[in-house]
Coordinates of C-alpha atoms in Angstrom, one line a residue:
M1 CA -101.8 91.1 -41.5
K2 CA -99.1 90.7 -38.3
I3 CA -100.5 88.1 -37.6
N4 CA -100.9 86.1 -40.8
R5 CA -97.0 87.1 -41.5
Y6 CA -96.2 84.9 -38.3
L7 CA -98.4 82.1 -38.8
G8 CA -96.6 82.5 -42.6
M9 CA -93.3 82.0 -41.7
A10 CA -94.1 79.4 -38.6
V11 CA -95.4 77.1 -41.8
L12 CA -92.0 78.1 -44.0
L13 CA -90.1 77.2 -40.9
A14 CA -91.4 74.0 -39.8
V15 CA -91.7 72.8 -44.0
L16 CA -87.9 73.6 -43.5
A17 CA -87.5 71.7 -40.3
G18 CA -89.3 68.4 -42.3
C19 CA -86.8 68.8 -45.3
M20 CA -84.0 69.0 -42.7
A21 CA -85.2 65.9 -40.5
E22 CA -84.3 63.2 -43.8
P23 CA -81.9 60.9 -42.5
A24 CA -79.1 62.4 -44.2
E25 CA -76.9 58.8 -44.2
L26 CA -79.7 57.3 -47.3
V27 CA -78.3 59.8 -49.3
P28 CA -75.0 59.4 -51.4
E29 CA -72.4 61.6 -51.6
T30 CA -71.5 63.4 -55.1
T31 CA -68.2 62.8 -55.4
G32 CA -66.4 58.9 -54.9
P33 CA -64.5 56.9 -53.5
Y34 CA -67.4 54.6 -52.3
T35 CA -66.4 51.8 -50.4
L36 CA -67.9 48.3 -50.4
T37 CA -67.1 45.0 -48.2
I38 CA -68.8 41.9 -49.0
P39 CA -68.9 38.3 -47.0
A40 CA -67.7 35.7 -49.9
T41 CA -68.2 31.7 -50.3
K42 CA -67.8 29.6 -52.7
M43 CA -71.0 27.3 -54.7
N44 CA -68.4 24.7 -56.0
E45 CA -64.9 23.0 -55.7
M46 CA -63.2 25.0 -58.3
T47 CA -64.1 28.9 -57.0
K48 CA -60.6 29.8 -56.3
A49 CA -56.7 28.4 -55.7
L50 CA -56.5 24.7 -57.1
S51 CA -55.0 21.5 -55.9
D52 CA -56.0 18.1 -57.4
A53 CA -56.3 15.4 -53.9
G54 CA -56.0 12.6 -56.2
N55 CA -59.6 11.4 -55.0
G56 CA -61.7 12.8 -57.4
T57 CA -62.4 16.5 -56.6
L58 CA -60.2 19.6 -56.6
W59 CA -59.6 21.4 -53.4
S60 CA -60.2 24.8 -53.8
R61 CA -59.7 28.4 -51.7
W62 CA -59.1 31.7 -51.8
T63 CA -55.8 33.6 -51.9
A64 CA -55.4 36.8 -49.6
G65 CA -55.0 39.7 -52.2
D66 CA -57.2 38.4 -54.8
V67 CA -58.6 40.7 -56.9
V68 CA -62.3 40.7 -57.9
S69 CA -64.2 44.0 -60.8
V70 CA -67.8 45.3 -59.8
Y71 CA -70.1 45.4 -62.8
S72 CA -73.0 47.4 -62.9
G73 CA -74.4 46.6 -66.3
E74 CA -71.5 46.5 -68.8
N75 CA -70.1 49.5 -66.4
L76 CA -66.3 48.9 -64.2
L77 CA -67.4 50.3 -61.1
G78 CA -64.3 49.2 -59.2
T79 CA -62.9 46.5 -57.7
L80 CA -62.3 44.8 -54.0
T81 CA -59.4 42.5 -52.7
A82 CA -59.8 39.1 -50.7
Q83 CA -58.9 39.9 -46.9
S84 CA -57.9 36.5 -46.1
S85 CA -57.1 33.1 -47.9
G86 CA -59.5 30.0 -47.0
E87 CA -62.9 28.8 -48.4
S88 CA -64.3 31.6 -47.7
T89 CA -63.0 35.6 -47.3
T90 CA -64.5 39.2 -47.1
L91 CA -64.3 41.4 -50.1
S92 CA -63.3 45.2 -49.7
G93 CA -62.4 47.4 -51.7
E94 CA -63.9 51.0 -53.2
L95 CA -66.0 52.2 -56.3
S96 CA -65.7 55.1 -58.3
Y97 CA -69.0 55.3 -58.9
P98 CA -72.4 55.1 -56.7
P99 CA -75.1 51.7 -57.6
Q100 CA -78.1 52.5 -56.7
A101 CA -80.5 51.1 -54.6
D102 CA -82.2 47.5 -56.2
D103 CA -78.6 47.2 -58.8
E104 CA -77.7 44.0 -59.3
L105 CA -73.5 43.9 -59.5
L106 CA -71.5 41.3 -60.9
L107 CA -68.4 39.9 -59.2
S108 CA -65.9 39.0 -62.1
C109 CA -62.7 37.1 -60.6
R110 CA -60.1 37.0 -63.6
T111 CA -61.6 37.1 -67.0
G112 CA -60.8 33.5 -68.7
D113 CA -57.5 34.1 -70.5
Y114 CA -58.0 30.2 -71.9
G115 CA -55.6 30.2 -75.2
Q116 CA -52.0 30.4 -72.8
Q117 CA -52.9 26.9 -71.4
D118 CA -50.1 24.6 -70.2
G119 CA -51.7 22.1 -68.5
L120 CA -50.9 22.4 -65.3
L121 CA -53.7 23.4 -62.7
S122 CA -51.2 26.5 -61.2
T123 CA -51.6 27.9 -64.5
I124 CA -55.4 28.0 -64.9
A125 CA -55.4 29.3 -60.8
A126 CA -53.5 31.9 -62.2
T127 CA -54.9 32.9 -65.3
C128 CA -58.1 31.1 -65.9
D129 CA -60.2 30.5 -62.8
Y130 CA -63.1 32.4 -64.1
C131 CA -65.9 32.8 -61.3
T132 CA -68.5 35.0 -60.9
A133 CA -71.3 36.0 -58.8
T134 CA -73.9 38.7 -58.3
V135 CA -75.6 40.4 -55.4
R136 CA -78.0 43.1 -54.9
V137 CA -77.4 46.3 -53.5
S138 CA -79.5 47.2 -50.5
G139 CA -79.2 51.2 -50.7
V140 CA -76.0 53.9 -50.4
S141 CA -74.9 55.5 -46.8
G142 CA -73.2 58.4 -47.4
K143 CA -69.8 56.9 -49.1
T144 CA -70.8 53.1 -48.4
V145 CA -72.7 51.1 -50.7
R146 CA -74.9 48.3 -48.8
V147 CA -75.6 44.9 -50.4
E148 CA -78.1 42.1 -49.1
N149 CA -76.6 38.8 -49.1
P150 CA -73.0 37.5 -49.4
A151 CA -71.6 36.7 -53.0
V152 CA -71.2 33.4 -53.6
F153 CA -69.2 32.2 -56.6
T154 CA -69.5 29.8 -59.1
S155 CA -67.1 28.7 -61.7
Q156 CA -67.9 29.3 -65.3
Q157 CA -65.8 26.5 -66.9
S158 CA -65.2 22.8 -66.2
I159 CA -61.9 21.4 -66.0
V160 CA -60.7 18.6 -67.2
K161 CA -57.5 16.1 -66.3
F162 CA -55.8 14.3 -69.5
T163 CA -54.4 11.2 -69.0
L164 CA -52.9 9.8 -71.9
T165 CA -51.9 6.7 -73.5
N166 CA -50.9 5.0 -76.8
K167 CA -53.5 2.5 -77.9
S168 CA -50.9 0.8 -80.5
D169 CA -48.1 0.9 -77.9
S170 CA -50.4 -1.5 -74.8
D171 CA -51.3 1.8 -73.6
N172 CA -48.0 2.9 -72.4
P173 CA -47.9 6.6 -71.5
L174 CA -47.9 8.9 -74.2
P175 CA -46.2 12.4 -73.7
V176 CA -46.9 14.7 -75.8
K177 CA -46.2 18.1 -76.9
P178 CA -48.3 20.4 -78.2
F179 CA -52.4 19.1 -77.1
Y180 CA -55.2 20.2 -79.0
V181 CA -59.2 19.9 -77.6
G182 CA -61.4 20.5 -80.1
L183 CA -64.8 21.8 -79.5
G184 CA -67.3 21.6 -82.5
N185 CA -65.1 24.7 -84.7
Q186 CA -63.5 25.9 -82.1
T187 CA -59.8 24.7 -80.7
L188 CA -57.8 24.9 -77.6
V189 CA -54.1 24.8 -78.0
V190 CA -52.1 23.1 -74.6
T191 CA -48.6 23.7 -74.9
P192 CA -46.7 22.0 -72.0
A193 CA -42.9 23.2 -70.9
A194 CA -41.8 19.4 -72.0
A195 CA -43.8 16.5 -73.3
T196 CA -46.2 14.7 -71.2
N197 CA -49.3 12.6 -70.7
V198 CA -50.8 14.3 -67.7
L199 CA -52.4 17.7 -68.7
Y200 CA -55.0 19.9 -67.2
V201 CA -57.5 21.5 -69.1
A202 CA -59.9 25.0 -68.2
I203 CA -62.9 24.6 -71.0
P204 CA -64.7 27.4 -71.3
E205 CA -68.5 27.9 -70.6
H206 CA -69.1 29.2 -74.1
F207 CA -67.4 26.7 -75.6
N208 CA -70.6 24.8 -76.0
T209 CA -72.0 23.9 -80.1
T210 CA -75.4 23.6 -79.4
G211 CA -76.4 26.7 -77.4
G212 CA -77.1 25.6 -74.2
D213 CA -76.9 27.5 -70.7
D214 CA -74.7 25.7 -68.6
A215 CA -73.2 22.4 -70.5
H216 CA -70.2 21.7 -73.2
T217 CA -72.6 19.6 -75.1
G218 CA -71.4 18.9 -78.5
K219 CA -70.9 16.2 -81.3
N220 CA -67.7 15.3 -80.4
I221 CA -64.9 16.3 -78.3
S222 CA -61.7 15.9 -80.5
L223 CA -58.0 15.5 -79.0
T224 CA -55.1 15.6 -81.2
A225 CA -51.7 15.9 -79.8
K226 CA -48.2 15.2 -81.1
G227 CA -46.3 12.6 -79.7
S228 CA -42.5 12.6 -78.4
D229 CA -42.2 10.0 -81.2
N230 CA -42.8 13.0 -83.2
K231 CA -46.5 11.3 -84.6
N232 CA -49.6 12.3 -84.5
Y233 CA -52.6 10.7 -82.6
T234 CA -56.3 11.8 -82.3
L235 CA -59.1 10.5 -80.1
T236 CA -63.1 11.6 -80.9
R237 CA -65.5 11.3 -77.9
N238 CA -69.0 11.8 -79.0
D239 CA -71.8 12.8 -77.2
A240 CA -69.9 14.7 -74.6
L241 CA -71.6 16.6 -72.2
L242 CA -68.8 18.9 -69.3
E243 CA -70.6 21.0 -67.2
K244 CA -69.1 24.1 -66.1
G245 CA -68.0 24.1 -62.5
K246 CA -66.9 20.7 -62.4
F247 CA -64.3 18.4 -62.5
Y248 CA -64.0 15.4 -64.9
Q249 CA -61.1 12.9 -65.0
V250 CA -60.1 11.6 -68.8
N251 CA -58.2 8.5 -69.7
A252 CA -57.5 9.0 -73.4
S253 CA -56.2 5.9 -75.2
M254 CA -55.3 7.6 -78.4
N255 CA -54.6 6.2 -82.0
K256 CA -52.2 7.4 -84.1
A257 CA -53.0 9.3 -86.7
K258 CA -53.5 7.9 -89.8
I259 CA -53.0 10.8 -91.9
Q260 CA -49.0 12.1 -90.8
S261 CA -48.5 14.7 -93.7
V262 CA -50.7 16.3 -96.7
T263 CA -48.2 17.0 -99.8
I264 CA -50.2 19.2 -102.5
T265 CA -48.5 20.4 -105.8
N266 CA -49.4 22.1 -109.0
L267 CA -52.5 23.9 -107.9
G268 CA -51.2 27.0 -109.6
T269 CA -53.0 30.6 -108.1
A270 CA -56.8 29.0 -107.5
A271 CA -56.4 28.8 -103.8
S272 CA -60.0 28.2 -103.5
L273 CA -59.3 24.4 -105.2
V274 CA -57.0 23.7 -102.1
P275 CA -59.2 20.9 -100.2
T276 CA -59.6 20.9 -97.0
Y277 CA -58.0 18.1 -94.5
V278 CA -58.3 18.0 -90.8
L279 CA -56.6 16.0 -87.9
G280 CA -58.7 15.6 -85.3
G281 CA -60.6 19.2 -85.2
K282 CA -57.4 20.6 -86.4
K283 CA -55.8 21.0 -89.8
V284 CA -53.1 18.7 -90.4
E285 CA -50.5 21.4 -91.2
E286 CA -51.3 23.6 -88.2
A287 CA -51.3 20.1 -85.8
R288 CA -47.9 19.3 -86.7

């Protein structure tokens, strides 16, 4: 009996020793924060801070302090911060919750606020230079999250440099304020600080009238603007193709709108009978 008892205890100790032999670094801690550090690069020339070199391309770079949000599905796990400026950087920060091995994380820089554009590249870079990357988690060691590869960010919009001229005035520069870009049934409003004929506009990927994944393909893009002469101007481009992550330069020779104002009277209360007049993708009363 004593032999059996000793033998049983020996087996129990061996089992316990086997359990304790599991590498503790492969087991994540139960409480945060969890650190995550990732090298970050860019896939195209419109990932971060923007500058027009004048040669048909946009020069881009990271700026130290840029903030990137980390998502697992729809859950925000935390944020990372760019540690240096340049074409590449290291993102480092803390997550409140640990992801699991093989989880795919979405890294998102800015949310894409396209409604406050003023025609300047600096404003696009600050508010709607929306870019994303995905990385896969290889494991969690203690409170450190490991990923397999560097984060490669891609821009989620196209940027268009519009240079406007007045077709009825020998194609002289046409300063405007405001400026409307209509795609299908959606319109971007660009309001420069002062009337100008050169405007940079970020067009988000989801402004897509045909449902394609990677291109802004629509039946037309309509441009509407109020000139410094207080007249309305329009131009429509058919079969437009704007791919996200690319920079376009468009010389737009705009026509003076045939309809400059509309006044409707004596319709009583039958609001449903009011006809709709459209000027370049905007209702005339909104475009004036």
